CSV table of C-alpha atoms and ligand atoms in Angstrom, one decimal:
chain,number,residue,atom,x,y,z
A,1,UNK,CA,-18.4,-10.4,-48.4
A,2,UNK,CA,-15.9,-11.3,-45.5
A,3,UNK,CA,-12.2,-10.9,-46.0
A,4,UNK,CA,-10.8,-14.7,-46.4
A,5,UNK,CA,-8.3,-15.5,-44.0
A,6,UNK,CA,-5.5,-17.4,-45.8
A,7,UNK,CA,-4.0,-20.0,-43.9
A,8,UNK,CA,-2.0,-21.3,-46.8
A,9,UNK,CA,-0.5,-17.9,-47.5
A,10,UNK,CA,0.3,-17.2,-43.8
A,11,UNK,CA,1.7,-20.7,-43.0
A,12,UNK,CA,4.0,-19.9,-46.8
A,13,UNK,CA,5.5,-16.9,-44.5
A,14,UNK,CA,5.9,-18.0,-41.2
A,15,UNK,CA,7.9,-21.4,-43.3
A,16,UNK,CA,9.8,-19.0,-45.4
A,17,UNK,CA,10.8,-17.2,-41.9
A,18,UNK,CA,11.4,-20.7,-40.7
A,19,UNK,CA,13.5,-22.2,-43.9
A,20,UNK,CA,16.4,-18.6,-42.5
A,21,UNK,CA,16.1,-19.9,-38.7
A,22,UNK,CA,17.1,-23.7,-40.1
A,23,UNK,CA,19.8,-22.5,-43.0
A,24,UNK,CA,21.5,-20.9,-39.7
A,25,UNK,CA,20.9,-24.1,-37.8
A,26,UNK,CA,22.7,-26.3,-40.1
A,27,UNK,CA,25.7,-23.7,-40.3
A,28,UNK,CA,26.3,-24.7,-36.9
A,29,UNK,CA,26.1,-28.0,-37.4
A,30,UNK,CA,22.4,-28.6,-36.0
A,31,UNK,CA,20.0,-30.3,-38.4
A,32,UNK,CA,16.5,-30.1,-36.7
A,33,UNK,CA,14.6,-33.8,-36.4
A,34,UNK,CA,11.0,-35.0,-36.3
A,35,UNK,CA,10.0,-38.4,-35.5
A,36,UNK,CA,6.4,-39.2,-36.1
A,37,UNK,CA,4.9,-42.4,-35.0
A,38,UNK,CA,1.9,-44.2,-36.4
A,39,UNK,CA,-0.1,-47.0,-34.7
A,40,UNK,CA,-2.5,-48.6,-37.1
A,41,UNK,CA,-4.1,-48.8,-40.4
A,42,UNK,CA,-6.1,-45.5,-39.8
A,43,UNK,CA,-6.3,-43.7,-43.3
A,44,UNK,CA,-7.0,-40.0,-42.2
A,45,UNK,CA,-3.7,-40.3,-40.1
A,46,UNK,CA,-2.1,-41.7,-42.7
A,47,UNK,CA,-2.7,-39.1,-44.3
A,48,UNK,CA,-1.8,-36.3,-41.5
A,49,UNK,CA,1.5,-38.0,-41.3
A,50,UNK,CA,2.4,-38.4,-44.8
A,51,UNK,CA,1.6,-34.3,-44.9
A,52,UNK,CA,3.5,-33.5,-41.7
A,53,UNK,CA,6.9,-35.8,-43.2
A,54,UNK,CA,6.7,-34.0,-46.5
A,55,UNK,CA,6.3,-30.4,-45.0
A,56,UNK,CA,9.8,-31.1,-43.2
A,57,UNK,CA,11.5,-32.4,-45.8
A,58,UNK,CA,10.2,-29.5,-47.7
A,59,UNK,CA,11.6,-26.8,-45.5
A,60,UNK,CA,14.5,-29.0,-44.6
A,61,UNK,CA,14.0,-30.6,-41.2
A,62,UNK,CA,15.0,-34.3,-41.1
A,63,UNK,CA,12.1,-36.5,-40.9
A,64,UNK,CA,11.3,-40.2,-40.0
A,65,UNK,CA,8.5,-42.1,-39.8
A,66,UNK,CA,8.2,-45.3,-37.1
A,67,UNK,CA,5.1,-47.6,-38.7
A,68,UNK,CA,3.5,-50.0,-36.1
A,69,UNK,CA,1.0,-52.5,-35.8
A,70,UNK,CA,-2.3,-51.8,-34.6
A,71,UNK,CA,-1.8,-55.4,-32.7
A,72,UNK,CA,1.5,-54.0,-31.3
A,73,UNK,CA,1.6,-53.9,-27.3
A,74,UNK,CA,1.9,-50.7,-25.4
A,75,UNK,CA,5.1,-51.5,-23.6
A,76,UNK,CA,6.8,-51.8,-27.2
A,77,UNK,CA,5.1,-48.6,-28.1
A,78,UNK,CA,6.5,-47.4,-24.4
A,79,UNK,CA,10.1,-48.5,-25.6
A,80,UNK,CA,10.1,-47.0,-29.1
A,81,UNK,CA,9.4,-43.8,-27.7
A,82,UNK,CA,12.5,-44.2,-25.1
A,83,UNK,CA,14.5,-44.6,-27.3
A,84,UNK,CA,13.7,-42.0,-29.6
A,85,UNK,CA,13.5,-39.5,-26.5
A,86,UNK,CA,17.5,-40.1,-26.0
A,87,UNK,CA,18.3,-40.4,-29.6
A,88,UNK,CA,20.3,-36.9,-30.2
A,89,UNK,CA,19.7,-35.9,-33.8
A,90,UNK,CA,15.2,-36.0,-33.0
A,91,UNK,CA,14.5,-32.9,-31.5
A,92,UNK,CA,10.9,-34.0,-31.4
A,93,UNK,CA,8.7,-36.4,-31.1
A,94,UNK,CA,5.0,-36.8,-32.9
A,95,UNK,CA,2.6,-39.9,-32.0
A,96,UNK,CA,-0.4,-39.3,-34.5
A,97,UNK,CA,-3.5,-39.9,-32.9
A,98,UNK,CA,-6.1,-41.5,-32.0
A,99,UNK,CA,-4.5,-44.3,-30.7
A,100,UNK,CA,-6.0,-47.8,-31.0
A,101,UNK,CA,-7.8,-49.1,-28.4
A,102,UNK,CA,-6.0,-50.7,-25.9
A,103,UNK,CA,-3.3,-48.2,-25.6
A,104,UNK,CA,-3.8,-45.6,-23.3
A,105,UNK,CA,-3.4,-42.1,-24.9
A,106,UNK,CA,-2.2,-40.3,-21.5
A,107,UNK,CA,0.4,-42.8,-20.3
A,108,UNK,CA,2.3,-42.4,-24.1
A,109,UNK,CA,2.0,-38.8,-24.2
A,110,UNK,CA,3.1,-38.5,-21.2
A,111,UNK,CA,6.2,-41.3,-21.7
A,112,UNK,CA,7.3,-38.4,-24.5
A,113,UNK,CA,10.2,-36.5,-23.0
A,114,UNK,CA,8.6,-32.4,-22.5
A,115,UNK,CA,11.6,-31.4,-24.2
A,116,UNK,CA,10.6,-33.3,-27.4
A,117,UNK,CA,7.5,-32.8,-27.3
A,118,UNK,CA,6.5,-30.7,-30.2
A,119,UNK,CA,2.7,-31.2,-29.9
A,120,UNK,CA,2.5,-29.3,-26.8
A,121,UNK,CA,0.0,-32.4,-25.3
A,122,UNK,CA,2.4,-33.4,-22.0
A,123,UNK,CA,1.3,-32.1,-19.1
A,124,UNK,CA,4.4,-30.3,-17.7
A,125,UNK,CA,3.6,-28.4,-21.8
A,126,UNK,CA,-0.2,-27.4,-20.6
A,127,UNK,CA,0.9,-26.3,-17.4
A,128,UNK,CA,3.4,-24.2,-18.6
A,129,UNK,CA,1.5,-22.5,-20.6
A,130,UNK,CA,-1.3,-22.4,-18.7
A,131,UNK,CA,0.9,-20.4,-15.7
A,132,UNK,CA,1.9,-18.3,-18.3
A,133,UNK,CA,0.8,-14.8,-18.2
A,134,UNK,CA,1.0,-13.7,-21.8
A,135,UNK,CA,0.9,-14.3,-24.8
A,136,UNK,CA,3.7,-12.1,-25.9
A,137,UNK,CA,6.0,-14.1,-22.7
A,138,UNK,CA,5.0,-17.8,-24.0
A,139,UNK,CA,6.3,-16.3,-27.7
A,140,UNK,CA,9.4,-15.2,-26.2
A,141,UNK,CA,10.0,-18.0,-23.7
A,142,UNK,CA,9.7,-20.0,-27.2
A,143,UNK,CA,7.3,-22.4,-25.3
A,144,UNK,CA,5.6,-25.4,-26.9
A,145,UNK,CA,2.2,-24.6,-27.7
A,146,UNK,CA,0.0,-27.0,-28.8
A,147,UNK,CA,-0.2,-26.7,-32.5
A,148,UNK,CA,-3.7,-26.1,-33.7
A,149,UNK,CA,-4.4,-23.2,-30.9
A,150,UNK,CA,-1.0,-22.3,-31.6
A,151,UNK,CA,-1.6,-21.7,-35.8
A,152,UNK,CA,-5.0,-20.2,-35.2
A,153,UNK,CA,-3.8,-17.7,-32.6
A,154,UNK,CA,-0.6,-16.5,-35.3
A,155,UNK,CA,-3.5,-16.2,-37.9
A,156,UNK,CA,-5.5,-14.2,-35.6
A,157,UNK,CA,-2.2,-11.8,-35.4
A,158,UNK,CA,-1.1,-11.9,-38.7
A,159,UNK,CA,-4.3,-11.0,-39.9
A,160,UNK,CA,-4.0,-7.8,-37.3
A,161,UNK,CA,-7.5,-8.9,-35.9
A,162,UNK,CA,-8.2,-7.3,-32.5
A,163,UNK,CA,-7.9,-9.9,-29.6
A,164,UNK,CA,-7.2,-7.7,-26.5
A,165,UNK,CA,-10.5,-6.4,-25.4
A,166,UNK,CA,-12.6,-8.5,-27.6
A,167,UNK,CA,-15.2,-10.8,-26.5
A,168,UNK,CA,-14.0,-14.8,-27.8
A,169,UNK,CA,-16.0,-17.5,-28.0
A,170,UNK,CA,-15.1,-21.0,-28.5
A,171,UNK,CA,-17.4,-23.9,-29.5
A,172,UNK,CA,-15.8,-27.2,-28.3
A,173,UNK,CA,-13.8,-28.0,-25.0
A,174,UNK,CA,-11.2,-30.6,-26.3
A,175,UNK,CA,-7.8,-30.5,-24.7
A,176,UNK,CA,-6.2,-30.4,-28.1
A,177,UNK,CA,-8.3,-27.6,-29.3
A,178,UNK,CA,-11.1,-25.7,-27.8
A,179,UNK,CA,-9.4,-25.7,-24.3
A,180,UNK,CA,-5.9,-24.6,-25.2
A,181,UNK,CA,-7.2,-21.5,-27.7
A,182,UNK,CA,-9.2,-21.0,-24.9
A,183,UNK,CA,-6.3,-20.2,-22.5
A,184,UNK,CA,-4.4,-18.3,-25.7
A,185,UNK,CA,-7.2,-15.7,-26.4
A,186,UNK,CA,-7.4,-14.9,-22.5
A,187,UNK,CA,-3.7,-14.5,-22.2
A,188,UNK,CA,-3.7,-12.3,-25.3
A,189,UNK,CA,-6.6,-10.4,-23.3
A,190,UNK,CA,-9.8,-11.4,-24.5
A,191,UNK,CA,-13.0,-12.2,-22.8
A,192,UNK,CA,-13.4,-15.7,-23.2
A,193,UNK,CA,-16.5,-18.2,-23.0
A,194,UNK,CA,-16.1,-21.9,-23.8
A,195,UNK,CA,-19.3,-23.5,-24.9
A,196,UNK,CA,-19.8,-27.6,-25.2
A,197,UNK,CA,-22.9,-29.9,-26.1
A,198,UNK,CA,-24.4,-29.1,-22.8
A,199,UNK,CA,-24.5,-24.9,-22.9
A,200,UNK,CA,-27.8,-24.0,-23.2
A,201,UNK,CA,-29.3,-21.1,-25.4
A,202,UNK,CA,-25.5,-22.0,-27.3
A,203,UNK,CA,-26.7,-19.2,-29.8
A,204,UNK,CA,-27.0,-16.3,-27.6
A,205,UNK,CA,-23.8,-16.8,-26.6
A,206,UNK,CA,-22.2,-17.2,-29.7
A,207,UNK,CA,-24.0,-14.1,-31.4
A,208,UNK,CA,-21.8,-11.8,-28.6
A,209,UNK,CA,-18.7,-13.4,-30.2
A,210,UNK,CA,-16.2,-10.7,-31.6
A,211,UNK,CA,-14.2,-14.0,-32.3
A,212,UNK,CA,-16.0,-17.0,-32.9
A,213,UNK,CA,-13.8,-20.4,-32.6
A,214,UNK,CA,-15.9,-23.6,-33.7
A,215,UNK,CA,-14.3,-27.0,-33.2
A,216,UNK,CA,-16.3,-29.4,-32.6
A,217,UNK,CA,-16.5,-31.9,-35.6
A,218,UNK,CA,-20.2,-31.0,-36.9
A,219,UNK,CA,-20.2,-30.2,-40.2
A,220,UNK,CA,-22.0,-26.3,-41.0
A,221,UNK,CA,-23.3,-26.5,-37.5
A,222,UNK,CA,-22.4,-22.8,-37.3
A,223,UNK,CA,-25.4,-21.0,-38.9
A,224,UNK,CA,-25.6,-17.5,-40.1
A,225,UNK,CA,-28.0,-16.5,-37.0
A,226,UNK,CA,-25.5,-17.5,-35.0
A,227,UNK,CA,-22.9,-15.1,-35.6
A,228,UNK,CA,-22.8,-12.0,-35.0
A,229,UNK,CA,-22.5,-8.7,-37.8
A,230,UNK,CA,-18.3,-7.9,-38.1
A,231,UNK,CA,-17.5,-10.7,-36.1
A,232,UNK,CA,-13.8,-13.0,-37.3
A,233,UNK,CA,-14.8,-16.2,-37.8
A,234,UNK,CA,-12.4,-19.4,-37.2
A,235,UNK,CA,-13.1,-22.7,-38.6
A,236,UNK,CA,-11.4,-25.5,-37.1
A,237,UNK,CA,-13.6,-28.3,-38.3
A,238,UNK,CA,-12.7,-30.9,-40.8
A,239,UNK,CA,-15.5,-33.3,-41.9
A,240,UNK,CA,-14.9,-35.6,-44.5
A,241,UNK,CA,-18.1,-35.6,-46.6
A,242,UNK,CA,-19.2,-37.1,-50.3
A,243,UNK,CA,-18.6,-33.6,-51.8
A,244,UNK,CA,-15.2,-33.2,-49.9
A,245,UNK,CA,-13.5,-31.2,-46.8
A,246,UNK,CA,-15.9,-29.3,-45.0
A,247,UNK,CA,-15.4,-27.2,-41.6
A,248,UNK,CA,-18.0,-26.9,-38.7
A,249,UNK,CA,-19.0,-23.3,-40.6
A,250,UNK,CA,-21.7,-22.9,-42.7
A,251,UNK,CA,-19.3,-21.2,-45.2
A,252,UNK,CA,-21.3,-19.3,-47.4
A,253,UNK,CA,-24.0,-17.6,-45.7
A,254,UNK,CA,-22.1,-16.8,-42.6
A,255,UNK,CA,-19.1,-14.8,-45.2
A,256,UNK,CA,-22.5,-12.5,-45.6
A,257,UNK,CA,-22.4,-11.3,-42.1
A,258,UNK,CA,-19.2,-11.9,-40.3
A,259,UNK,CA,-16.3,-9.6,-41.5
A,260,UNK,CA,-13.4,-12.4,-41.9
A,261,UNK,CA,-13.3,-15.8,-42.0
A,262,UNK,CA,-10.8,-19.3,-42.3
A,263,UNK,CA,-11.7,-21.2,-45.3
A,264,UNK,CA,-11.9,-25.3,-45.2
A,265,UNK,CA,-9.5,-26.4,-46.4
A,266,UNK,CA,-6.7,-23.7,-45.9
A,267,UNK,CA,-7.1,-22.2,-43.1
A,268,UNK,CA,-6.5,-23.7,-39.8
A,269,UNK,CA,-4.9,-26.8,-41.4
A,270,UNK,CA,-2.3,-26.2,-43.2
A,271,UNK,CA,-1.3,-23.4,-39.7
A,272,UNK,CA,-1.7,-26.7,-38.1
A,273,UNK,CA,1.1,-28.2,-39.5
A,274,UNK,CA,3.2,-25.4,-39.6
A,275,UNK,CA,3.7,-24.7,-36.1
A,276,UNK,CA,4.8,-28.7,-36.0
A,277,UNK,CA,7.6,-27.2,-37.8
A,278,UNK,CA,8.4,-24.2,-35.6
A,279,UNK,CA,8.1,-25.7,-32.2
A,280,UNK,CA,10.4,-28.7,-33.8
A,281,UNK,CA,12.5,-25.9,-34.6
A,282,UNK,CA,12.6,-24.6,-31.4
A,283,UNK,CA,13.4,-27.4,-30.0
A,284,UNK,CA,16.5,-28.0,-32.6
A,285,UNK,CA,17.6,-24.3,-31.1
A,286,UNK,CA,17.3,-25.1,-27.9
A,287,UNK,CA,19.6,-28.6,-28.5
A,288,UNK,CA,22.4,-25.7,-29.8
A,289,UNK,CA,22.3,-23.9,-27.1
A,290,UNK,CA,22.8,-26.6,-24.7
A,291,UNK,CA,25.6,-26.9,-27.4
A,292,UNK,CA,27.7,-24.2,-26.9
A,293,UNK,CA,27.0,-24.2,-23.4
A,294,UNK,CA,28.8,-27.2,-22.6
A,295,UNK,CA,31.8,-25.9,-25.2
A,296,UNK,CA,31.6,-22.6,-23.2
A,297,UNK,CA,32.1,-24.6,-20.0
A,298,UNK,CA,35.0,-26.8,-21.7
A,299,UNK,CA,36.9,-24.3,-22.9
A,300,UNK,CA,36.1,-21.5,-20.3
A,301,UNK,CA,35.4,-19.1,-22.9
B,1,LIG,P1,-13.7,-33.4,-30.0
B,1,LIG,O1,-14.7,-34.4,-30.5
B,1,LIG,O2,-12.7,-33.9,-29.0
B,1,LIG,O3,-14.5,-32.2,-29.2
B,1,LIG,C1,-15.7,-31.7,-29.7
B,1,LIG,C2,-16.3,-30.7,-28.8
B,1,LIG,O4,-17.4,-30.2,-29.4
B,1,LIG,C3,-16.7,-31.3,-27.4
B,1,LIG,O5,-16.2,-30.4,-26.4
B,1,LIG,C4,-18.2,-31.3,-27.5
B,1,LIG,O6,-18.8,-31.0,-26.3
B,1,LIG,C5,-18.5,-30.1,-28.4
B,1,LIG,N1,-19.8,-30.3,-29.1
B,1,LIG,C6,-20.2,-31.4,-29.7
B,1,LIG,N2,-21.5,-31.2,-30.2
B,1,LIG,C7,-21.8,-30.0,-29.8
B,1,LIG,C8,-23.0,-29.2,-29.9
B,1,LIG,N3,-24.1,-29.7,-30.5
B,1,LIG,N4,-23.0,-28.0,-29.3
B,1,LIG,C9,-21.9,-27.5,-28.7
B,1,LIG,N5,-20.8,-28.2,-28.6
B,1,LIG,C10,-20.7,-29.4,-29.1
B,1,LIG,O7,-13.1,-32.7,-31.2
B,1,LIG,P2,-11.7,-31.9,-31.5
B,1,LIG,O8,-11.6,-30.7,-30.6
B,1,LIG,O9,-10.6,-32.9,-31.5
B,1,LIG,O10,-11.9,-31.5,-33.0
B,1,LIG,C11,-13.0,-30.6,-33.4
B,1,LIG,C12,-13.0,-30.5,-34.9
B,1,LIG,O11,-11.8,-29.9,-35.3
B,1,LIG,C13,-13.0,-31.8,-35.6
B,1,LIG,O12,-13.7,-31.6,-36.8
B,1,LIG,C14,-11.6,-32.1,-35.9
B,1,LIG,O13,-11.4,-32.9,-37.1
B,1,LIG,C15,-11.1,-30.7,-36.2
B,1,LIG,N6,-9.6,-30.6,-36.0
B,1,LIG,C16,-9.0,-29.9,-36.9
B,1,LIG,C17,-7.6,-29.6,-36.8
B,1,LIG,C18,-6.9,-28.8,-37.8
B,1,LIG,O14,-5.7,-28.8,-37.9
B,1,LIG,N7,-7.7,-28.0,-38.6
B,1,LIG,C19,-6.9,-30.1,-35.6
B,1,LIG,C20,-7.7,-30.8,-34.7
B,1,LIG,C21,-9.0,-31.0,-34.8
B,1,LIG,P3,-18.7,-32.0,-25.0
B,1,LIG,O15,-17.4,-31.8,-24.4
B,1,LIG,O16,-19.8,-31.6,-24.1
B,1,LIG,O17,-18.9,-33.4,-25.6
């Protein structure tokens, strides 16, 4: 049997690291702020956002949550978003998506000031990081990475799983997930191949996978002859089915021949969620050191 890799038990660490970096925060008078904004009626996002507002309040990031219409216009959408880019206590900014149609997904993420946004989806974000050499430099730079690459790539470490040198494989091309892990591994060194519904012989390819990413919103698509003996298996999938949450992993017979693998749920989601809170953290640090900057500069100290 594969070890499990706990991504409830790692994001508990990383927000316990995090819950220090914001007790500090608020000693210097910075109190780190989300906003998230929901278009629509849809009930999956209701639920993402309901999950991301109670994981700040838990770890004590202020939190608060814009409700629109699905009828409403862009522009308004547009405005709402301008305003909460110069409001100074929101340190980042969350638009839940999809969007409904009508409203074009690029021109609001890209409306969200880059310094606010904790999603890592604006393009001045992605090119950052992807002109980013390392890894270890993006960590250090504190850059904000998008947040499901982001998690899995901390469980990855945290788990002390081999990335340098390995082969990667990642099933799914999206450019909130398959692309951006894609850029992560190879930065952290990895050999990496991104498959998509047009690769052909898909299962060669994935049977060379020392680290096998599959996101691509097919429910146990990943079969056990697919993976290959020892390899670490990510599941990024969530598929809502009669019998509950299930990932794009055919759980139970691939634990037989892969030597670790994310659970669903608990694994890449609740990470997910988690970094939401680091990079909004980041962001709140960042706001402080603009701080004292400008006092440094007032009172030439
Ligand atoms: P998208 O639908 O945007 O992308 C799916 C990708 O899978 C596409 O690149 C598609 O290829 C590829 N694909 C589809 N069918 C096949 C196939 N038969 N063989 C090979 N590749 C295929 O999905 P997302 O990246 O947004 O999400 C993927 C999954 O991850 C979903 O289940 C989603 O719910 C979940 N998710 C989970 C998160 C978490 O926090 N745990 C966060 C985000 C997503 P092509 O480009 O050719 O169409």
């Amino acid at each position: 049997m594969a070890e499990i890799i706990d991504g409830k038990k790692i994001a508990t660490e990383i927000k316990d690291e995090l819950k220090i970096e914001i007790e500090g925060l608020k000693r210097s008078g910075i109190t780190p702020g989300l906003a998230t904004i929901l278009v629509g009626e849809n009930p999956a996002s209701q639920v993402y956002v309901r999950n991301k507002t109670s994981a700040c309040q838990n770890i004590g990031i202020y939190s608060e949550q814009h409700t629109l219409s699905s009828k409403i216009k862009e522009g308004e959408l547009l405005e709402l978003i301008n305003e909460l880019n110069k409001k100074p206590n929101i340190d980042g900014i969350l638009v839940q998506l999809p969007l409904p149609s009508g409203i074009e997904e690029k021109k609001v993420l890209s409306a969200i000031s880059p310094d606010k946004d904790v999603d890592g989806f604006h393009y001045h974000n992605v090119g950052r990081f992807f002109c980013e050499k390392s890894y270890s430099e993006m960590k250090r730079e504190e850059l904000f990475l998008p947040c499901t690459p982001f998690g899995i790539m901390e469980m990855l470490l945290r788990s002390q799983v081999k990335i340098e040198g390995s082969e990667a494989v990642v099933l799914g091309r999206s450019n909130i997930v398959g692309k951006p892990i894609a850029m992560l591994l190879l930065s952290a060194n990895a050999t990496v191949t991104i498959c998509h519904s047009k690769t052909s012989n898909l299962k060669g390819v994935t049977s060379r996978a020392d680290i096998l990413v599959a996101a691509i919103g097919i429910p146990c698509f990943v079969k056990k002859d697919m993976v290959k003996q020892g390899a670490v298996v990510i599941d990024v999938g969530i598929n809502r089915m009669n019998e509950g949450i299930v990932g794009d992993v055919d759980f139970a017979p691939v634990n037989e021949v892969c030597r670790a693998i994310t659970p669903v749920p608990g694994g890449v989601g609740p990470m997910t969620i988690t970094m939401l809170l680091v990079n909004t953290t980041t962001s709140a640090k960042r706001r402080l050191k603009m701080k004292n900057e400008k006092l440094s500069t007032i009172f030439n100290f």
